[in-house]
Short mmCIF file of C-alpha atoms in Angstrom, two decimals:
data_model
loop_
_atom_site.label_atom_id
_atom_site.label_comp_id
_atom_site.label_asym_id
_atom_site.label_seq_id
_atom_site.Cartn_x
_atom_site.Cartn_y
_atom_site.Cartn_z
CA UNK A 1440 0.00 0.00 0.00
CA UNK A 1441 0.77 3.78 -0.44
CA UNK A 1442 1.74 5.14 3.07
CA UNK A 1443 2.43 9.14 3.79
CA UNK A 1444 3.44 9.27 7.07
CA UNK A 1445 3.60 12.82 9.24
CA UNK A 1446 6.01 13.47 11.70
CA UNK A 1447 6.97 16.95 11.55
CA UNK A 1448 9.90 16.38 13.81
CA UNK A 1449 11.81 13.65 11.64
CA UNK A 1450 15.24 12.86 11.52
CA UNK A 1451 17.20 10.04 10.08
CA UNK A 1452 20.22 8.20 11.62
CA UNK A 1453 23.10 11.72 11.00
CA UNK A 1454 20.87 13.80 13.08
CA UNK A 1455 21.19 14.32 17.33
CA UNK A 1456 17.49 13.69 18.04
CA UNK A 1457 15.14 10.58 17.96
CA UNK A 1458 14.87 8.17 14.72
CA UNK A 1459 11.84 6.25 15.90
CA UNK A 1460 10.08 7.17 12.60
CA UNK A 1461 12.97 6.36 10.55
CA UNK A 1462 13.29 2.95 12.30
CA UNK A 1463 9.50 2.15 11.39
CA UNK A 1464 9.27 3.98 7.92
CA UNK A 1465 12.39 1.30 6.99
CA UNK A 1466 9.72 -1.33 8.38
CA UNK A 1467 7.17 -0.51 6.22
CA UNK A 1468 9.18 -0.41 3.30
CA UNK A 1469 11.08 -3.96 4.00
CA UNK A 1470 7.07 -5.09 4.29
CA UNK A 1471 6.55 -4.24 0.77
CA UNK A 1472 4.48 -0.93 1.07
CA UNK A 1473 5.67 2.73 -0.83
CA UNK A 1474 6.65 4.97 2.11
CA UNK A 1475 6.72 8.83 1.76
CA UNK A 1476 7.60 10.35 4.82
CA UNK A 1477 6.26 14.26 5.34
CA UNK A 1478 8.72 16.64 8.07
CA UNK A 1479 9.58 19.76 9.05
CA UNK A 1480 13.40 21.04 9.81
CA UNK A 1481 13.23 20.12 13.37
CA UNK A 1482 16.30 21.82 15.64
CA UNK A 1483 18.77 18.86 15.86
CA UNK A 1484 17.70 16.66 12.76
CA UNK A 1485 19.02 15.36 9.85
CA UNK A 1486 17.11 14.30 7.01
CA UNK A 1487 19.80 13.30 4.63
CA UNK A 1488 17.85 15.63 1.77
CA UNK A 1489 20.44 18.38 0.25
CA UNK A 1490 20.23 20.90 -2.49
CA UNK A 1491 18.15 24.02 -2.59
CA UNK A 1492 14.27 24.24 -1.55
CA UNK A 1493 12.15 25.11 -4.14
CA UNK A 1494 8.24 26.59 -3.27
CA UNK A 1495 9.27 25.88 0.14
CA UNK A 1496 10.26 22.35 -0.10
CA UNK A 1497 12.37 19.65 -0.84
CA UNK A 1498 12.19 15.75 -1.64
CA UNK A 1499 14.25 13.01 -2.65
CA UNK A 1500 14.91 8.95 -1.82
CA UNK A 1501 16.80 8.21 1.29
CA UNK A 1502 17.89 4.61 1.87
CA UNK A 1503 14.50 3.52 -0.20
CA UNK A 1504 11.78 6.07 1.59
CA UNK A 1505 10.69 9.26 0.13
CA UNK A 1506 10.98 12.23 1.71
CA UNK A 1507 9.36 15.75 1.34
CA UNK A 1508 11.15 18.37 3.59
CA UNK A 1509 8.85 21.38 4.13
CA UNK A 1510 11.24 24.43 4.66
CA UNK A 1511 9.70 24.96 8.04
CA UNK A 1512 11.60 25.36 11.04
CA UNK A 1513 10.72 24.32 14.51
CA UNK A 1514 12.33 23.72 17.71
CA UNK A 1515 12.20 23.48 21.98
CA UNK A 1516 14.63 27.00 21.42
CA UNK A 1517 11.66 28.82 19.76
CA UNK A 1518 8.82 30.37 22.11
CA UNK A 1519 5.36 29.41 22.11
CA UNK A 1520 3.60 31.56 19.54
CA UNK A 1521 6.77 30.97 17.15
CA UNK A 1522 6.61 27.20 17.44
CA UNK A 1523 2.64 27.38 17.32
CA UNK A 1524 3.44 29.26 14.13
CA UNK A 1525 5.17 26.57 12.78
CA UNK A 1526 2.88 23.84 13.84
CA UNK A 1527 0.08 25.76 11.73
CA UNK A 1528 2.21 25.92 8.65
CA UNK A 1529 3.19 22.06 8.60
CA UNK A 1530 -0.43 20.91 8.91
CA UNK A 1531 -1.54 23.31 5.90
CA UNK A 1532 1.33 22.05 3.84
CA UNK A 1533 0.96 18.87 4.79
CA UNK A 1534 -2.76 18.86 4.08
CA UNK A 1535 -2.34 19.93 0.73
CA UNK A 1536 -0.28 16.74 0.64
CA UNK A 1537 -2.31 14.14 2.11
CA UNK A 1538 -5.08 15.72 -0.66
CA UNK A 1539 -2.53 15.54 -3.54
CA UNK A 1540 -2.45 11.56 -4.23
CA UNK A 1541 -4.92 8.67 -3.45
CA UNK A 1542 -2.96 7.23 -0.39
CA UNK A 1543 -3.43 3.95 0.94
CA UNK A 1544 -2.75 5.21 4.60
CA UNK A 1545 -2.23 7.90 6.80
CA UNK A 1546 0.26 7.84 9.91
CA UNK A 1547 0.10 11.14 11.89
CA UNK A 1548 2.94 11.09 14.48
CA UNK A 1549 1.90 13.27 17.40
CA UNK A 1550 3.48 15.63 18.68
CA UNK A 1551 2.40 18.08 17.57
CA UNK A 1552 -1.37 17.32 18.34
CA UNK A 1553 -1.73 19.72 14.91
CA UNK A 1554 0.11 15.99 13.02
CA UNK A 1555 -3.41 14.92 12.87
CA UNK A 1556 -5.15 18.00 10.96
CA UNK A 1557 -4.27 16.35 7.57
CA UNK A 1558 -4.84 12.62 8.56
CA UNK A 1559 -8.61 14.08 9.24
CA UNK A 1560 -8.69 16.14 6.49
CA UNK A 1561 -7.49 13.28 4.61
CA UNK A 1562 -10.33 10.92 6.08
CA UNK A 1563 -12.94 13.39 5.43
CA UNK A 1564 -12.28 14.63 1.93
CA UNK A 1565 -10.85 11.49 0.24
CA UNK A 1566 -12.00 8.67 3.18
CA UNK A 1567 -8.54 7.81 3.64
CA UNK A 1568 -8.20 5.67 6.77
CA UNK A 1569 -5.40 7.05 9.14
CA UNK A 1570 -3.53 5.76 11.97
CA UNK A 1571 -2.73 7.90 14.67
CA UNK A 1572 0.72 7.52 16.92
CA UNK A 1573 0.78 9.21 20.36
CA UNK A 1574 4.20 10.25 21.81
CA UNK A 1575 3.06 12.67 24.33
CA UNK A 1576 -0.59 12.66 24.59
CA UNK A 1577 -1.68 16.19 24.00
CA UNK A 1578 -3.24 18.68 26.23
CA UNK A 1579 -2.99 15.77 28.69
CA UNK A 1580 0.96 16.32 29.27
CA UNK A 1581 1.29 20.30 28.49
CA UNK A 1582 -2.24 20.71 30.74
CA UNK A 1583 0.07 19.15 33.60
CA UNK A 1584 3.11 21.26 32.96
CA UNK A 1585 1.08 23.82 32.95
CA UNK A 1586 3.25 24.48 29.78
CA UNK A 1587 0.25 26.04 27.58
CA UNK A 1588 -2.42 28.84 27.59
CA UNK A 1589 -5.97 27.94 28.77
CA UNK A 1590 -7.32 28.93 25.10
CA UNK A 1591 -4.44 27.01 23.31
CA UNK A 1592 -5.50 23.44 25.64
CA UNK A 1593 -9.07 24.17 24.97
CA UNK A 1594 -8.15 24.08 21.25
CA UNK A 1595 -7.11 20.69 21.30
CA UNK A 1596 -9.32 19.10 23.03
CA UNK A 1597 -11.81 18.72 20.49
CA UNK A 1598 -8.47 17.89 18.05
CA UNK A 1599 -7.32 14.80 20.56
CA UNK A 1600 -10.73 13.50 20.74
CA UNK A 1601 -11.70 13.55 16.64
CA UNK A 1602 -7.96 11.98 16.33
CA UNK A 1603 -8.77 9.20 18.39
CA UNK A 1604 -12.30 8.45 17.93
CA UNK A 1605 -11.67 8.29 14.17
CA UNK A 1606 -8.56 7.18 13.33
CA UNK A 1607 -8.32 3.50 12.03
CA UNK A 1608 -5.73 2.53 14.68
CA UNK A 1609 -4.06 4.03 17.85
CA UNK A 1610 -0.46 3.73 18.08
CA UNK A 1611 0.94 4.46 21.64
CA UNK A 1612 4.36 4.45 23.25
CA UNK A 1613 3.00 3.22 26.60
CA UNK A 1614 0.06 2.28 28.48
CA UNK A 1615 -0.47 5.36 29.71
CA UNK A 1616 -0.81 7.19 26.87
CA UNK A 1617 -3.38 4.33 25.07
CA UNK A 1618 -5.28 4.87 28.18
CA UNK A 1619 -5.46 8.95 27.29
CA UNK A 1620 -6.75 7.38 23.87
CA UNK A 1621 -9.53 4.90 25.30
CA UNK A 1622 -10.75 8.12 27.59
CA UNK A 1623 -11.59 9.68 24.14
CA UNK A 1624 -13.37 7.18 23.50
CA UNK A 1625 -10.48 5.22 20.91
CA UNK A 1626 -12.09 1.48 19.99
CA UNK A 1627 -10.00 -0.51 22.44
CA UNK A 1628 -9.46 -3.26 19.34
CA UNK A 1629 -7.82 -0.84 17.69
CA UNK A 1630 -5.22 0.82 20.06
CA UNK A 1631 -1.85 -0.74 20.55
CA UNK A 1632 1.06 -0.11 22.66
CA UNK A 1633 4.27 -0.02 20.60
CA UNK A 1634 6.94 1.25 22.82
CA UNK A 1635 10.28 3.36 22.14
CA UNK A 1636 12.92 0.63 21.08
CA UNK A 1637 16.68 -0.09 21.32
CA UNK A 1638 18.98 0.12 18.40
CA UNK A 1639 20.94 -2.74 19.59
CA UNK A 1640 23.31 -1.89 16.54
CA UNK A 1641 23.98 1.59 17.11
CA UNK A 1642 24.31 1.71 20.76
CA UNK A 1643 26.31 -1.31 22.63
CA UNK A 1644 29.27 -2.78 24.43
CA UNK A 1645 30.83 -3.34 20.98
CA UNK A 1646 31.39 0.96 19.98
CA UNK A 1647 34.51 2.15 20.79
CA UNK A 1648 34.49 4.23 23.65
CA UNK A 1649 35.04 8.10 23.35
CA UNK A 1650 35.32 10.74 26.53
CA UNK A 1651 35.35 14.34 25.70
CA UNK A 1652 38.23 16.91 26.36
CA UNK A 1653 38.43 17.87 29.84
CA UNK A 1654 36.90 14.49 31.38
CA UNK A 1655 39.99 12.92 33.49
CA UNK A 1656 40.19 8.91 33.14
CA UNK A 1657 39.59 8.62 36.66
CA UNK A 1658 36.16 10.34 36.72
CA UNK A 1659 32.78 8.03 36.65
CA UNK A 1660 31.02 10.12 33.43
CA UNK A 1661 27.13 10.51 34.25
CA UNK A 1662 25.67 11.34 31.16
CA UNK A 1663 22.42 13.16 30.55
CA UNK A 1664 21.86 13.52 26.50
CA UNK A 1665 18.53 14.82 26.03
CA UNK A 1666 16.30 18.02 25.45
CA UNK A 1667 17.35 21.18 28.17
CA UNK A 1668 13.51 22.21 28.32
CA UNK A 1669 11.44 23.06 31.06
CA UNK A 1670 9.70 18.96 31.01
CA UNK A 1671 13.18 18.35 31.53
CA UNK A 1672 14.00 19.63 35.15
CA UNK A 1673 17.41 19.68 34.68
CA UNK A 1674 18.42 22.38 37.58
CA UNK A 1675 17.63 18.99 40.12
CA UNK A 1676 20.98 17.77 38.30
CA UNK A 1677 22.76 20.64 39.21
CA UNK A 1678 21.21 21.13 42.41
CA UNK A 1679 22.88 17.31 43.04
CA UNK A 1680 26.34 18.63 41.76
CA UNK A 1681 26.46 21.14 44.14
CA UNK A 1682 25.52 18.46 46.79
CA UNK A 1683 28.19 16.31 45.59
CA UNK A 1684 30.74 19.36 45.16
CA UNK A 1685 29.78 20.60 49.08
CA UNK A 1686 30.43 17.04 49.76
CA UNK A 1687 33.93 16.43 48.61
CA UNK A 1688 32.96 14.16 46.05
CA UNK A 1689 35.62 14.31 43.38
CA UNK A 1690 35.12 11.00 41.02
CA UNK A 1691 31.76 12.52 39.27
CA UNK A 1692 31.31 14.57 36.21
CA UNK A 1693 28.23 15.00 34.92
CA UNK A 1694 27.50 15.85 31.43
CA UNK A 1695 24.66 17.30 30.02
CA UNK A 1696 24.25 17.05 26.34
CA UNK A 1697 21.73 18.43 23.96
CA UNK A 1698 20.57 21.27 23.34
CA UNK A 1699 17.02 23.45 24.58
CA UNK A 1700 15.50 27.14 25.69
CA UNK A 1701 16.80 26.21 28.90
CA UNK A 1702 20.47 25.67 28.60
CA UNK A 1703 21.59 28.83 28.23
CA UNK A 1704 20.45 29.60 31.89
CA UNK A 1705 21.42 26.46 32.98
CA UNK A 1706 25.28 26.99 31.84
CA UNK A 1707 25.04 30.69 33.23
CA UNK A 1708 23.93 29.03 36.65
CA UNK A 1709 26.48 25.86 36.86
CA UNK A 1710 28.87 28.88 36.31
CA UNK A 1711 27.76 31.42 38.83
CA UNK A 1712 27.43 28.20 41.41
CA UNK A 1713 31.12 27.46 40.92
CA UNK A 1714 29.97 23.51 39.53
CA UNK A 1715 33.54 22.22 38.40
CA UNK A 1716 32.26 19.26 37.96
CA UNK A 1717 29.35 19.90 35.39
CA UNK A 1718 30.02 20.15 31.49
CA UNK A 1719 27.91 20.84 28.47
CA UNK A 1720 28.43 19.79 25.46
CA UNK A 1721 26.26 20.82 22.43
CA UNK A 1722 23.81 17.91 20.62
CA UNK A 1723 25.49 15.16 18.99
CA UNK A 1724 25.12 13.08 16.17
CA UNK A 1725 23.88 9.20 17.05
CA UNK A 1726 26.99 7.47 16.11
CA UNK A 1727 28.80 10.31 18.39
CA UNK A 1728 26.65 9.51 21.45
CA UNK A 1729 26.88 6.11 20.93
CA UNK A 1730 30.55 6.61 21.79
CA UNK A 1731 30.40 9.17 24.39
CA UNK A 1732 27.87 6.37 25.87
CA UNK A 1733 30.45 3.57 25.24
CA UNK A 1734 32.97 5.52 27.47
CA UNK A 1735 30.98 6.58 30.35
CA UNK A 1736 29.83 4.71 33.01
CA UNK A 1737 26.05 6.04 34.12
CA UNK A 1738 23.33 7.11 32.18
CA UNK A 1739 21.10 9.96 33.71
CA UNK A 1740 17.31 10.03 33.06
CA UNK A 1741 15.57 13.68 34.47
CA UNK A 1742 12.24 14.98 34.31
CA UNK A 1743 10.98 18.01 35.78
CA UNK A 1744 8.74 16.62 38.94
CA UNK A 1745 4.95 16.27 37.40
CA UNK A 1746 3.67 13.47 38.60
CA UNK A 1747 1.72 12.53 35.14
CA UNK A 1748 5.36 12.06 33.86
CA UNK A 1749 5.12 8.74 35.71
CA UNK A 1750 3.06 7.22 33.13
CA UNK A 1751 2.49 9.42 29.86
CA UNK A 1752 6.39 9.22 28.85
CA UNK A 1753 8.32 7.22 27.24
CA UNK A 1754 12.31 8.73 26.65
CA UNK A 1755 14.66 8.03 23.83
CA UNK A 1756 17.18 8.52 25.94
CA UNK A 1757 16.67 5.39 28.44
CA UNK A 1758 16.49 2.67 25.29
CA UNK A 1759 19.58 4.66 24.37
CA UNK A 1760 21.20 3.86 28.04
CA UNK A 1761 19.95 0.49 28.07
CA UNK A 1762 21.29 -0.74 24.46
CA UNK A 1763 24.60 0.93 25.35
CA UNK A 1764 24.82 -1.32 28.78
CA UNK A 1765 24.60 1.59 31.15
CA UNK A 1766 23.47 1.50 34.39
CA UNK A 1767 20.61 4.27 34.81
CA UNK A 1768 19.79 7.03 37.45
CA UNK A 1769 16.60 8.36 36.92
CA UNK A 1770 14.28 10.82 39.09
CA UNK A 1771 11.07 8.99 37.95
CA UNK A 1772 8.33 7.43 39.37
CA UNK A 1773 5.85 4.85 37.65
CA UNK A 1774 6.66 2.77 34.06
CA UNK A 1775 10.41 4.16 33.97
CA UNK A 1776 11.00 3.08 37.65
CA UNK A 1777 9.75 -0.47 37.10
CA UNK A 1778 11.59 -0.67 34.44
CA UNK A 1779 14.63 -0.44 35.80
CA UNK A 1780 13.78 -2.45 39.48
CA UNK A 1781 12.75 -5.15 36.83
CA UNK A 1782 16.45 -5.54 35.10
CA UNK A 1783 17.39 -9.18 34.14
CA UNK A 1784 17.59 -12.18 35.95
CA UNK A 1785 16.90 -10.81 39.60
CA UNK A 1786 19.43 -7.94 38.90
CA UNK A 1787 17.78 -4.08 38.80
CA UNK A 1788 19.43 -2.03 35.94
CA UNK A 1789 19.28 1.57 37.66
CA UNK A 1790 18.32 3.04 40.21
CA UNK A 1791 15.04 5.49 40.45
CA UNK A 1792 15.04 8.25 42.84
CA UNK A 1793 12.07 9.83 44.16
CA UNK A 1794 10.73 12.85 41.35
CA UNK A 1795 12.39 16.44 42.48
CA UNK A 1796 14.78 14.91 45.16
CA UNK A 1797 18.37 16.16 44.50
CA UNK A 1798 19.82 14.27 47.52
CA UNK A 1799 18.56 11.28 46.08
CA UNK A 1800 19.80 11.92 43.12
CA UNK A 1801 23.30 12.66 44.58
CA UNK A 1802 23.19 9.85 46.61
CA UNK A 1803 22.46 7.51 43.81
CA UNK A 1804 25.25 8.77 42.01
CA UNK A 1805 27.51 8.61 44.67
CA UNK A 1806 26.76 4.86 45.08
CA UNK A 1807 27.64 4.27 41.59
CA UNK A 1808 30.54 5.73 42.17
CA UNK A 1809 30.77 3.73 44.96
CA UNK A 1810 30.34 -0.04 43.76
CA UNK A 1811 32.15 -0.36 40.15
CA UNK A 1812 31.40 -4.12 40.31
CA UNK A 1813 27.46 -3.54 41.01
CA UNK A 1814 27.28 -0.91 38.66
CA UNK A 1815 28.64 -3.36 36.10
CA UNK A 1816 26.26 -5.96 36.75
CA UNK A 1817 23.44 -3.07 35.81
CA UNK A 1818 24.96 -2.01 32.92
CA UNK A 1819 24.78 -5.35 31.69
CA UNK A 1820 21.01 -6.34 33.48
CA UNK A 1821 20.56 -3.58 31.44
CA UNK A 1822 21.61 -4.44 27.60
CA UNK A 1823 20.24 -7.86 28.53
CA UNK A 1824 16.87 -6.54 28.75
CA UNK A 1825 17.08 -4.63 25.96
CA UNK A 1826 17.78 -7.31 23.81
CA UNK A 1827 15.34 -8.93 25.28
CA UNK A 1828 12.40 -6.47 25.26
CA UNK A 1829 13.12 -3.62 23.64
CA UNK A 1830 15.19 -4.58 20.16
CA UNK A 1831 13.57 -2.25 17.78
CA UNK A 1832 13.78 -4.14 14.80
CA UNK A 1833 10.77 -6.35 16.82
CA UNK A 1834 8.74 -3.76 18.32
CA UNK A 1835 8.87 -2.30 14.23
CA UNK A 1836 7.67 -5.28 13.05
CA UNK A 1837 4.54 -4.64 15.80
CA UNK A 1838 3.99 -1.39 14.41
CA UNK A 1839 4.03 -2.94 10.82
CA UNK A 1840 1.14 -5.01 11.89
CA UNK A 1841 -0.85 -2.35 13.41
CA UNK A 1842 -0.57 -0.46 10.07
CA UNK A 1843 -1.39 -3.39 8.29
CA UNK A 1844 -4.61 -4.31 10.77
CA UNK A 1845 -5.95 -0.40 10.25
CA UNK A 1846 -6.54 -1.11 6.58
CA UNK A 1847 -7.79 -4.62 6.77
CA UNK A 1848 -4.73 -6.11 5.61
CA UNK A 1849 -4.31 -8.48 8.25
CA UNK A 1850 -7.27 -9.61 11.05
CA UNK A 1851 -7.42 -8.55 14.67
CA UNK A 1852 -6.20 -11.68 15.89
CA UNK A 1853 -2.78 -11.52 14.31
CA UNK A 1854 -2.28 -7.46 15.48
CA UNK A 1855 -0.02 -7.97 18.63
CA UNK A 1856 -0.40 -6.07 21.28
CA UNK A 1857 2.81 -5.20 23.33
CA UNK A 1858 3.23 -4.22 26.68
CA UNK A 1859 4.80 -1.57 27.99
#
């Protein structure tokens, strides 16, 4: 079948944020089904698409999927009305596109909530069936951070619920977020949980290791490569450096990597709090990270402390830890935190601290510190479950099938559902 999927926010494997949609577009296409993917220039993203834009795009054939490239930019550094801006500019463009040619199917890759303008446009106009993936379930998550204004939420509510009542299949990244789908009243047959994976092949005791200038052999790295965005919470991680720097404790560096509105206050207050043992370093590419994860010894998962974080996320950045045999620190409650309790064979891979607690967070990092050999057996707890749970070459093959199951292709019976 002919597939356009929307996900404004693309990026394939050269780029420094998630490749989730490149991972399942690849899927698709192995399956035997014409894939055009639909993006934006999301901050931090590669496409792989060069040469001029012409009438405000772009296209081309990247490793056997199309891509169209609106010239669009978009990104956590832009304020709200600027990124709502863009939002509104993808979905008309993309509209146009989902109206151009008789697709088979529809994906809409959320967020943005404004991903699924087109799919129902789509489904209106032409009765193309759609399916619709939740990330973050929108206003659920940005109602809780308190993150959007009260006439901006009450635009999407009606959105969210038209999304899910009417697309052909639900697509979420954990059970949390299909349950924000079933509330709108979703047809439970038709919602599945396919989680974030693990590229086992990208990330893994087999890179060779990398530490940046500045990082002395002897210090335990504790890496945090993500988003520096208010959801993000990072000032608890420096609030625990200056714990572990009142404390004496010399072996720990963290690093925080990526890029976000928020880090340039956060590197102006690391530097007016004297942390000498905090470093930024800007986004990098996958196959850098992969590295930088290969030669440090703790992976650090933060969110800001909202307790509907527990359940309604799902970070790249913990498949990243797991497939790279890291042992975790994480402030978070719920899915993450069993997660990591769970490990392999009786052995936890992490350790989750209570949300918003920077002397937990300290003290979990200190322990690390503390017990190489334990910290070890994590790492590898860890890359044992994600070869065991979360290889994304599986859970891609799951999303092939709910795909497949929205148009008819294959029954209801054969449609796994996975657990998160």
């Amino acid at each position: 079948m002919r597939i356009l999927y929307l996900h404004q926010h693309y990026s394939g494997p050269g780029g420094a944020t998630a490749t989730r949609s490149h991972a399942m577009a690849r899927a698709l296409t192995a399956a035997g089904h014409s894939v055009t993917i639909a993006c934006g220039q999301y901050a931090g993203a590669v496409t792989g698409l060069a040469g001029p834009f012409r009438h405000g795009r772009r296209e081309g054939v990247v490793r056997g999927v199309k891509l169209v490239e609106f010239a669009i930019p978009c990104g956590n550094h832009q304020g709200f009305a600027r990124r709502t801006a863009a939002f509104g500019r993808f979905a008309a463009a993309a509209s146009r596109l989902a109206l151009a040619e008789p697709w088979d199917l529809v994906v809409a890759s959320s967020t943005p909530l404004t991903v699924a303008i087109p799919a129902l446009v789509a489904h209106r106009l032409r009765g193309t069936p759609f399916l619709f993936e939740i990330r973050d379930p929108w206003p659920e998550l940005p109602r809780a951070m308190k993150a959007a204004p009260a006439l901006a939420l009450a635009a999407m509510e009606p959105l969210a619920t038209a999304a899910c009542r009417r697309a052909a299949g639900v697509v979420a990244l954990s059970e949390g977020m299909a349950e924000t789908a079933l509330a709108r009243g979703a047809d439970p047959a038709r919602v599945r949980v396919v989680p974030n994976g693990c590229d086992l092949d990208l990330f893994g005791p087999h890179i060779a290791p990398w530490r940046p200038p500045g990082a002395a052999m002897w210090e335990v790295l504790a890496v945090y490569a993500g988003a520096h965005g208010r959801a993000n919470g990072l000032d608890q991680l420096l609030d625990a450096a200056a714990l572990l720097q009142r404390q004496g404790e010399r072996r720990l560096r963290l690093l925080l990597v990526g890029e976000g509105s928020e880090k340039p206050r956060l590197q102006q207050a690391a530097v007016a709090r004297g942390l000498a043992n905090v470093t930024f370093l800007d986004s990098l590419p996958k196959q850098r990270l992969a590295a930088l994860l290969a030669g440090a010894q703790v992976g650090v998962q933060c969110l800001a402390p909202v307790p509907e974080f527990a359940e309604w996320t799902a970070p790249n950045k913990l498949m990243d830890y797991l497939a790279a045999g890291l042992p975790v620190v994480a402030n978070l409650s719920g899915r993450a935190a069993r997660l990591l309790a769970e490990g392999h064979r009786d052995s936890p891979c992490g350790i989750a601290t209570p949300p918003g607690d920077a002397a937990a967070l300290a003290h979990a990092l200190t322990w690390m510190a503390d017990n190489p050999a334990l910290r070890g057996r994590m790492g590898a707890a860890g890359r044992a479950q994600a070869v065991r749970r979360w290889d994304r070459r599986l859970l891609a093959a799951d999303f092939v099938h709910a795909a497949e199951h929205a148009v008819g292709l294959v029954p209801a019976a054969e449609a796994s559902l996975v657990a998160a």
